[in-house]
Short mmCIF file of C-alpha atoms in Angstrom, two decimals:
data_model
loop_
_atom_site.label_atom_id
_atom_site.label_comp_id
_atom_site.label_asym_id
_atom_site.label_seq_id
_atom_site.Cartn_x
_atom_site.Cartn_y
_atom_site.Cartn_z
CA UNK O 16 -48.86 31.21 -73.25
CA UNK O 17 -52.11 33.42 -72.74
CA UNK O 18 -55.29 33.22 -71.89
CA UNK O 19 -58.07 35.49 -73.99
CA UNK O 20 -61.20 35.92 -72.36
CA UNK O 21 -63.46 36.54 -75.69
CA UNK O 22 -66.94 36.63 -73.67
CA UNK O 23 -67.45 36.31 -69.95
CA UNK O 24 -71.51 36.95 -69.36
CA UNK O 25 -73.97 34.25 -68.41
CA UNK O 26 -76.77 32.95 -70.44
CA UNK O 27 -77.63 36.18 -72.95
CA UNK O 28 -75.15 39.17 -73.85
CA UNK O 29 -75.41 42.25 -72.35
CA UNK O 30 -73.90 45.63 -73.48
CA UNK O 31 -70.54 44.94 -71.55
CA UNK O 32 -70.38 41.16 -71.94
CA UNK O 33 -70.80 39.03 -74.50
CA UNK O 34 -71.16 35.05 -73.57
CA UNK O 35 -68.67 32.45 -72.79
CA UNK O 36 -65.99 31.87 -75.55
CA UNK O 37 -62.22 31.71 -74.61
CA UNK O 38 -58.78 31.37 -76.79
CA UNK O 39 -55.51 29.59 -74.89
CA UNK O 40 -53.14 31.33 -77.23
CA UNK O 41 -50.05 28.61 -77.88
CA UNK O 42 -48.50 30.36 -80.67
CA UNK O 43 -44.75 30.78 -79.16
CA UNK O 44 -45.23 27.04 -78.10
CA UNK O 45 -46.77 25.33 -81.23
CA UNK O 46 -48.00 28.04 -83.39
CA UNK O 47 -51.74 27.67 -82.94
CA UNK O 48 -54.63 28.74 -80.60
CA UNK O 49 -57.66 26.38 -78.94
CA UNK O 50 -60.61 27.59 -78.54
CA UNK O 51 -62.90 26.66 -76.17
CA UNK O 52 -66.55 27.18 -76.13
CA UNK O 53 -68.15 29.43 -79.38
CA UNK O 54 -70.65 31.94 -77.91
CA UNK O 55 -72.85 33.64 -80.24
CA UNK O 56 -70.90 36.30 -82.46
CA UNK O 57 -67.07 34.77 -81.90
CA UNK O 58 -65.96 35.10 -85.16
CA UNK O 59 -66.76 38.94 -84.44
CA UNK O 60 -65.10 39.02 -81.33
CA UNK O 61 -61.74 37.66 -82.97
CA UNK O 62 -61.33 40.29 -85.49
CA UNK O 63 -60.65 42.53 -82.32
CA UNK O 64 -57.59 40.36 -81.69
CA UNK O 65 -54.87 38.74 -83.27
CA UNK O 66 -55.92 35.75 -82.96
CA UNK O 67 -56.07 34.61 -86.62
CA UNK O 68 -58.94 31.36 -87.41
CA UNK O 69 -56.40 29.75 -89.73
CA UNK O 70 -54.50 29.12 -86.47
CA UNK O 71 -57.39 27.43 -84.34
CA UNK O 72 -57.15 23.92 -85.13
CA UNK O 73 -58.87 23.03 -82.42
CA UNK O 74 -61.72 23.70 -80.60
CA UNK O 75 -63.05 22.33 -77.41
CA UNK O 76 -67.13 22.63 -76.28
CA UNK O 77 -67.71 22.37 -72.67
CA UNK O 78 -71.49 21.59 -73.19
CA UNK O 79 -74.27 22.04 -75.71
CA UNK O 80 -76.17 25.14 -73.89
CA UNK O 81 -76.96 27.87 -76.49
CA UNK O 82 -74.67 30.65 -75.04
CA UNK O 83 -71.66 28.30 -75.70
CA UNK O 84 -72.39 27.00 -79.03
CA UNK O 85 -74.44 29.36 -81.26
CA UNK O 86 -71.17 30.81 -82.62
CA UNK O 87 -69.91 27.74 -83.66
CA UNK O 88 -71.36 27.18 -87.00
CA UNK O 89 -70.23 31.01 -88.00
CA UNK O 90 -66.88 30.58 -86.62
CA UNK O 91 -66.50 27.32 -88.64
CA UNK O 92 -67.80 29.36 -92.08
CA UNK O 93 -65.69 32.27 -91.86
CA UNK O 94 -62.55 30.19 -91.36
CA UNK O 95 -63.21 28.81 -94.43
CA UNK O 96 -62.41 32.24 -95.81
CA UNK O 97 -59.64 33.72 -93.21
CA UNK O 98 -57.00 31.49 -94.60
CA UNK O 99 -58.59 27.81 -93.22
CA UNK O 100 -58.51 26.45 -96.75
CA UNK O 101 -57.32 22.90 -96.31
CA UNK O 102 -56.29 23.12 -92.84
CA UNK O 103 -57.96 20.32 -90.96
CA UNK O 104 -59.76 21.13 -87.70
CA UNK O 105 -60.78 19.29 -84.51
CA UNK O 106 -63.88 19.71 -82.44
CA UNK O 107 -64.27 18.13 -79.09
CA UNK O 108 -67.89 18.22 -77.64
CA UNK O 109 -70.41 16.05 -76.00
CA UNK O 110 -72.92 13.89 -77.97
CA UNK O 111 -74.72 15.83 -80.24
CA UNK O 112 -72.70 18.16 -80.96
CA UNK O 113 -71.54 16.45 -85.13
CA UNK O 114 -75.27 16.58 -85.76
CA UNK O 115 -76.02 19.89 -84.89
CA UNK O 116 -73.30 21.27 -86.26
CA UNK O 117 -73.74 19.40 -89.70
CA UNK O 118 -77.78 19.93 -89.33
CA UNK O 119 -76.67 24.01 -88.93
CA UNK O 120 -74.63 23.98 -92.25
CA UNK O 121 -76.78 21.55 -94.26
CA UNK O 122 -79.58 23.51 -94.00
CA UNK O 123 -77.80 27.11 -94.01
CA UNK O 124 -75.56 25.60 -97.24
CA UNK O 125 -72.68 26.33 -95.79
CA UNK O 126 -69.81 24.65 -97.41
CA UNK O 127 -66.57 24.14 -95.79
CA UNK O 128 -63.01 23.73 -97.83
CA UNK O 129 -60.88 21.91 -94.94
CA UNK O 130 -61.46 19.18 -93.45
CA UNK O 131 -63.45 18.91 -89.85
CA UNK O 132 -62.86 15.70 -87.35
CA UNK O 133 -65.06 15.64 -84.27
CA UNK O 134 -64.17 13.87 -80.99
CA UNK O 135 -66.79 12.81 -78.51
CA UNK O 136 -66.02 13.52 -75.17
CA UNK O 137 -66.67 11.79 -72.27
CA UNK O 138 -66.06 11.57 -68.05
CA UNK O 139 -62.54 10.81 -67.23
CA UNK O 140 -61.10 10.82 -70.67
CA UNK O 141 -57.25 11.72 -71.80
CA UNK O 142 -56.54 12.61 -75.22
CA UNK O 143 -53.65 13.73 -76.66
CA UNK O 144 -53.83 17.37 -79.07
CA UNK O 145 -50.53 18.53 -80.37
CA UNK O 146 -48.29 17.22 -77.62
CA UNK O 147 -50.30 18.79 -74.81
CA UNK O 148 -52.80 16.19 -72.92
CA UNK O 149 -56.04 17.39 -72.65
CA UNK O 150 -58.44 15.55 -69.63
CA UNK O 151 -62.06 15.67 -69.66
CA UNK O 152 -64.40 15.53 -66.06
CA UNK O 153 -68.28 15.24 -65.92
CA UNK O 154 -69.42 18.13 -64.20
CA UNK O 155 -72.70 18.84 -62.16
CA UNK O 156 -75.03 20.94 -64.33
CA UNK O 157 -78.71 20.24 -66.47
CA UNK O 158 -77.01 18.89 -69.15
CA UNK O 159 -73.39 17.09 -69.10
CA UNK O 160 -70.80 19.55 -68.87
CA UNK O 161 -67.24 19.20 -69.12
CA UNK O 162 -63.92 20.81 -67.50
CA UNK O 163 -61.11 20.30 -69.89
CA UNK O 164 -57.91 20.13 -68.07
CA UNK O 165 -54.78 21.25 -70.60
CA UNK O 166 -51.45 19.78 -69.51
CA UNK O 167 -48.53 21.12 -71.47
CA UNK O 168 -45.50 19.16 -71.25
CA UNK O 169 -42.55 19.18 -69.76
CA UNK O 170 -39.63 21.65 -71.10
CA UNK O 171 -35.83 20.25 -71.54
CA UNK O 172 -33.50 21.94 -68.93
CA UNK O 173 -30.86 24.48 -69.90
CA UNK O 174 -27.97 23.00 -71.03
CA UNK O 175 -25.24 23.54 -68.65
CA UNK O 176 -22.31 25.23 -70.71
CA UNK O 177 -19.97 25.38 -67.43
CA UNK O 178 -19.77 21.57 -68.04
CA UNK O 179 -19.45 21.37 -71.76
CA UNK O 180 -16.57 23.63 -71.61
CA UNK O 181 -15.02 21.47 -68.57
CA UNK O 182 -14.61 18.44 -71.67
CA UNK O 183 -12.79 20.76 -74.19
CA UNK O 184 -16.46 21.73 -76.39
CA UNK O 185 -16.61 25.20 -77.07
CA UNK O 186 -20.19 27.26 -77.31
CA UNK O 187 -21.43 27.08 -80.59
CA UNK O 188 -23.90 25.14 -82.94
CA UNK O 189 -22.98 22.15 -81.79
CA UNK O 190 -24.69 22.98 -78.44
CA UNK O 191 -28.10 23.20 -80.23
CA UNK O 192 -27.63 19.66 -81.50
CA UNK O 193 -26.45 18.45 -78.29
CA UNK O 194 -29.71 19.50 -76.54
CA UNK O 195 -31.67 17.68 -79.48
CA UNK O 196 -29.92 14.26 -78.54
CA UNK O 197 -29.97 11.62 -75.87
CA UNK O 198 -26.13 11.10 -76.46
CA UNK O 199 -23.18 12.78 -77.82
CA UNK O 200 -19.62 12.08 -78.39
CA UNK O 201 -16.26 13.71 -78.44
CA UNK O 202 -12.69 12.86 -78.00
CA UNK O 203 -13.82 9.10 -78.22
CA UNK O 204 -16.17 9.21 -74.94
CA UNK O 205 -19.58 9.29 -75.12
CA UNK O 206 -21.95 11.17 -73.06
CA UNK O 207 -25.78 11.41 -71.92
CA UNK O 208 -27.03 14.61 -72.72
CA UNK O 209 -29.15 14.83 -69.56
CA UNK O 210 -25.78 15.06 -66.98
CA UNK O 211 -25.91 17.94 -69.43
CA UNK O 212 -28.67 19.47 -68.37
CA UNK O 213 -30.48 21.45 -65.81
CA UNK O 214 -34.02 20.29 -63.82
CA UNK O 215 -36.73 20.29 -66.53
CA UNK O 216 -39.21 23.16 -66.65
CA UNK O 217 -42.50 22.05 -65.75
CA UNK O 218 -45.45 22.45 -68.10
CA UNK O 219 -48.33 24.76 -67.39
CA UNK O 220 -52.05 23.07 -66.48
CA UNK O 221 -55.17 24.82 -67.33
CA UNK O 222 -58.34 24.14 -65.94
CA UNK O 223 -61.64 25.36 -67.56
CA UNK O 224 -64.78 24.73 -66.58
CA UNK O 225 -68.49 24.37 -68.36
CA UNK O 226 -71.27 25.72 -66.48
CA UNK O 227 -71.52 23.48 -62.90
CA UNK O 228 -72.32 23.09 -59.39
CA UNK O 229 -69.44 23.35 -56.78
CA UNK O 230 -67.79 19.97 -57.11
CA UNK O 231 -66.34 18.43 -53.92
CA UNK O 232 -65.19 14.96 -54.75
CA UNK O 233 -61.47 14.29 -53.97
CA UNK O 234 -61.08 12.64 -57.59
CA UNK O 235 -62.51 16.35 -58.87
CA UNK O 236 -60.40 18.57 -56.75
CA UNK O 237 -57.26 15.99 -57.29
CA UNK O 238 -57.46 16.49 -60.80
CA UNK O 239 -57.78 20.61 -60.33
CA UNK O 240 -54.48 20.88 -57.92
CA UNK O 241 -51.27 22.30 -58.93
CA UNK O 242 -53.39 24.07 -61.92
CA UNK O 243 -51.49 27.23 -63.03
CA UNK O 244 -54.94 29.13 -64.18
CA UNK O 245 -58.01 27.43 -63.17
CA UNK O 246 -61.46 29.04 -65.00
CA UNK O 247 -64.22 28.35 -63.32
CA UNK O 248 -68.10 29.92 -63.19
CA UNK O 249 -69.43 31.99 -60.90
CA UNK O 250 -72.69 33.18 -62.14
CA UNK O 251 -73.86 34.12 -58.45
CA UNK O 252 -71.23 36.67 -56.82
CA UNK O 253 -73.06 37.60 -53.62
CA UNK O 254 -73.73 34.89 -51.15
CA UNK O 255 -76.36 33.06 -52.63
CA UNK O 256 -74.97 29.80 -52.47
CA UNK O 257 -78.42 27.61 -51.96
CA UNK O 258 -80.07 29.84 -55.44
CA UNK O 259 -76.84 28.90 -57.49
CA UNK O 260 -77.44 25.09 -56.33
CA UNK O 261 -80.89 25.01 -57.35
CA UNK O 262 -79.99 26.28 -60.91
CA UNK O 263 -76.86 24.22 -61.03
CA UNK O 264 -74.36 27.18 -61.16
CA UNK O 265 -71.63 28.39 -58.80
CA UNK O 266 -71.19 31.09 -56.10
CA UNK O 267 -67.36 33.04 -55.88
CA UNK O 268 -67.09 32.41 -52.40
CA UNK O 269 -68.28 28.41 -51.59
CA UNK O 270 -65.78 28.04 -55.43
CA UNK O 271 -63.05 29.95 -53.09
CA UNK O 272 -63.67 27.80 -49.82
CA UNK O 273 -64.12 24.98 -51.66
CA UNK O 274 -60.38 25.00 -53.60
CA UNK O 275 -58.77 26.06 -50.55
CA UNK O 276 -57.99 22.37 -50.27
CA UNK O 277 -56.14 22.49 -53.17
CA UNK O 278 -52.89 24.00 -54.61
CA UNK O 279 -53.20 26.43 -57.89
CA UNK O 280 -51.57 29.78 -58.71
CA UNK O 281 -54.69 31.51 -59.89
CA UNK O 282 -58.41 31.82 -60.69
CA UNK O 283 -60.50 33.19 -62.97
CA UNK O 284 -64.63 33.85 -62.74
CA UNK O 285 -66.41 34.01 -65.32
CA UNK O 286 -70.00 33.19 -66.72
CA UNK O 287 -71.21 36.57 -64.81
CA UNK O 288 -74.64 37.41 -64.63
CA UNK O 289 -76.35 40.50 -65.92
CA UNK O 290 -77.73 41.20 -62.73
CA UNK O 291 -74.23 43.03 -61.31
CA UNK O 292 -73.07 45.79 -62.81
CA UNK O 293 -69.45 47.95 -62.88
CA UNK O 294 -69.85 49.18 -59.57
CA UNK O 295 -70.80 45.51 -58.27
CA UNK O 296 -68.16 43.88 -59.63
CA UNK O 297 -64.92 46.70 -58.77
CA UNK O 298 -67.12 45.87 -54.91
CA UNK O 299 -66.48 42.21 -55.01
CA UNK O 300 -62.90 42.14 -56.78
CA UNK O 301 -61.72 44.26 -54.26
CA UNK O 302 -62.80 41.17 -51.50
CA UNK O 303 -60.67 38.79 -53.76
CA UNK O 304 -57.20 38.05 -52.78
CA UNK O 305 -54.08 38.73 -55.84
CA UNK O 306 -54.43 35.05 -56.30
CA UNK O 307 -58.48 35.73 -57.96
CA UNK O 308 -59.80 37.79 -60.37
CA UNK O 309 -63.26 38.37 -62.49
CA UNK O 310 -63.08 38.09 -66.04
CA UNK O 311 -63.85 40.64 -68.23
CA UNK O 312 -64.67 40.25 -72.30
CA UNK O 313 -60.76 40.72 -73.40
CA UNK O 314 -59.07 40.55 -70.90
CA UNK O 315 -55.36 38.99 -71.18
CA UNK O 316 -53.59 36.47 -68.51
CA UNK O 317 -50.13 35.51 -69.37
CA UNK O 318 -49.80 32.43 -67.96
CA UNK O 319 -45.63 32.18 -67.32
CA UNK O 320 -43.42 29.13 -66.70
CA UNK O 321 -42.08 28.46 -63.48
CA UNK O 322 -39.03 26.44 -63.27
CA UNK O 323 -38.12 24.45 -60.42
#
């Protein structure tokens, strides 16, 4: 699993940073990519990847804002003709979001050749997309604004072929159908596959963030803890905590204090304003601990599994 940062700038592009689109890249899981939020010019910033559209059958808005949106009706056009023939796709997005979409193409005569399925979010939601369980929260901004919280699941334990070989069954391809069944059988005794088996491998959970306010109630942060990656804003960098409350945006260091009540493996800031520069930002990244890090447009996080 990897995380793409496609655009990481704030409210317009800039020469270095285009504006907030991301791809979760679950090809070696389940062969396809999410993408979440469609900033102006995505479907340009994909052809300097390998993520291919055909893949993305999914996408997920955080909130209707112009510098997350306005590449969505592109995006949805040229996968029409980079292999998305017939290949359904999902959009998940606050109210609205069908009718300006459908509004966009209407009147642009854009015609699409797969089907497209939208899904209204809403606060406190679970849905389940392609075994994973995706959970929406209400954030704090001008206009709602979602984190979506991706929760793969669990992976099987490794079978333990110490064991197998204690009852008289040999490595082979019967081991692969073992693993794929609850029970088993041989000499006349039947088994359960799981005293076969290791601990299970816990799934990864991703936490990205629309635009927002520092959020502070314990249902919020309990939701964030134990994330493996957790994306969040931070259009302020330097200490101007009251400013980025009056706009409804974040600062990196009350988002730092803030989820030091909490558990997670890493963080990512993004949504950067044009106001800081190279030199600004290689200042402030070198404050941040290994555990945080400012996104970039492009930059790569694998995101590993950690087994018990």
């Amino acid at each position: 699993m990897k995380f793409t940062v496609l655009g990481s700038g704030a409210g317009i592009p800039s020469r270095t940073r285009n504006t907030q689109s991301y791809i979760l890249d679950i090809v070696e899981e389940i062969n396809q990519y999410f993408l979440i939020d469609a900033a102006e010019g995505v479907q340009h910033r994909i052809l300097h990847t390998s993520v291919r559209p055909a893949k993305v059958r999914h996408v997920f808005i955080t909130h209707l804002h112009g510098d997350h949106i306005y590449g969505l009706p592109g995006f949805l056009a040229s996968r029409a003709h980079q292999g998305g023939e017939d290949i359904p796709l999902t959009v998940y997005g606050p109210p609205g979001l069908k009718e300006w979409v459908g509004l966009t193409l209407k009147i642009s005569g854009s015609h699409l050749n797969y089907p497209i399925h939208y899904v209204e979010v809403s606060h406190n939601m679970r849905y389940e997309v392609e075994g994973f369980s995706v959970e929406t929260y209400l954030l704090d901004h001008t206009v709602d604004s979602y984190m979506y919280v991706f929760n793969e699941p669990e992976k099987l334990g490794k079978l333990d072929t110490g064991k197998l070989k204690s009852i008289g069954i040999e490595p082979g391809p019967l081991y692969k159908e073992i693993k794929g069944s609850e029970t088993f059988s041989h000499g006349g005794i039947t088994y359960a596959t799981s005293d076969f088996l290791g601990s299970p491998v816990p799934g990864r959970k991703i936490s990205i963030h629309g635009d927002t306010r520092v959020m502070t109630s314990p249902g919020y942060l309990s939701l964030v803890d134990g994330s493996d990656l957790i994306v969040h804003e931070a259009t302020y960098l330097e200490g101007e905590i009251e400013k980025a409350h009056i706009y409804f945006h974040s600062e990196i260091q009350n988002v730092l204090q803030n989820f030091s009540q909490i558990d997670y493996r890493k963080i990512l800031f993004s949504h950067i304003s044009n106001r800081y520069d190279d030199d600004d930002i290689r200042r402030i990244r070198e404050t941040l601990g290994n555990h945080a890090t400012i996104a970039h447009d492009y930059l790569e996080i694998t995101i590993p599994r950690i087994s018990l």
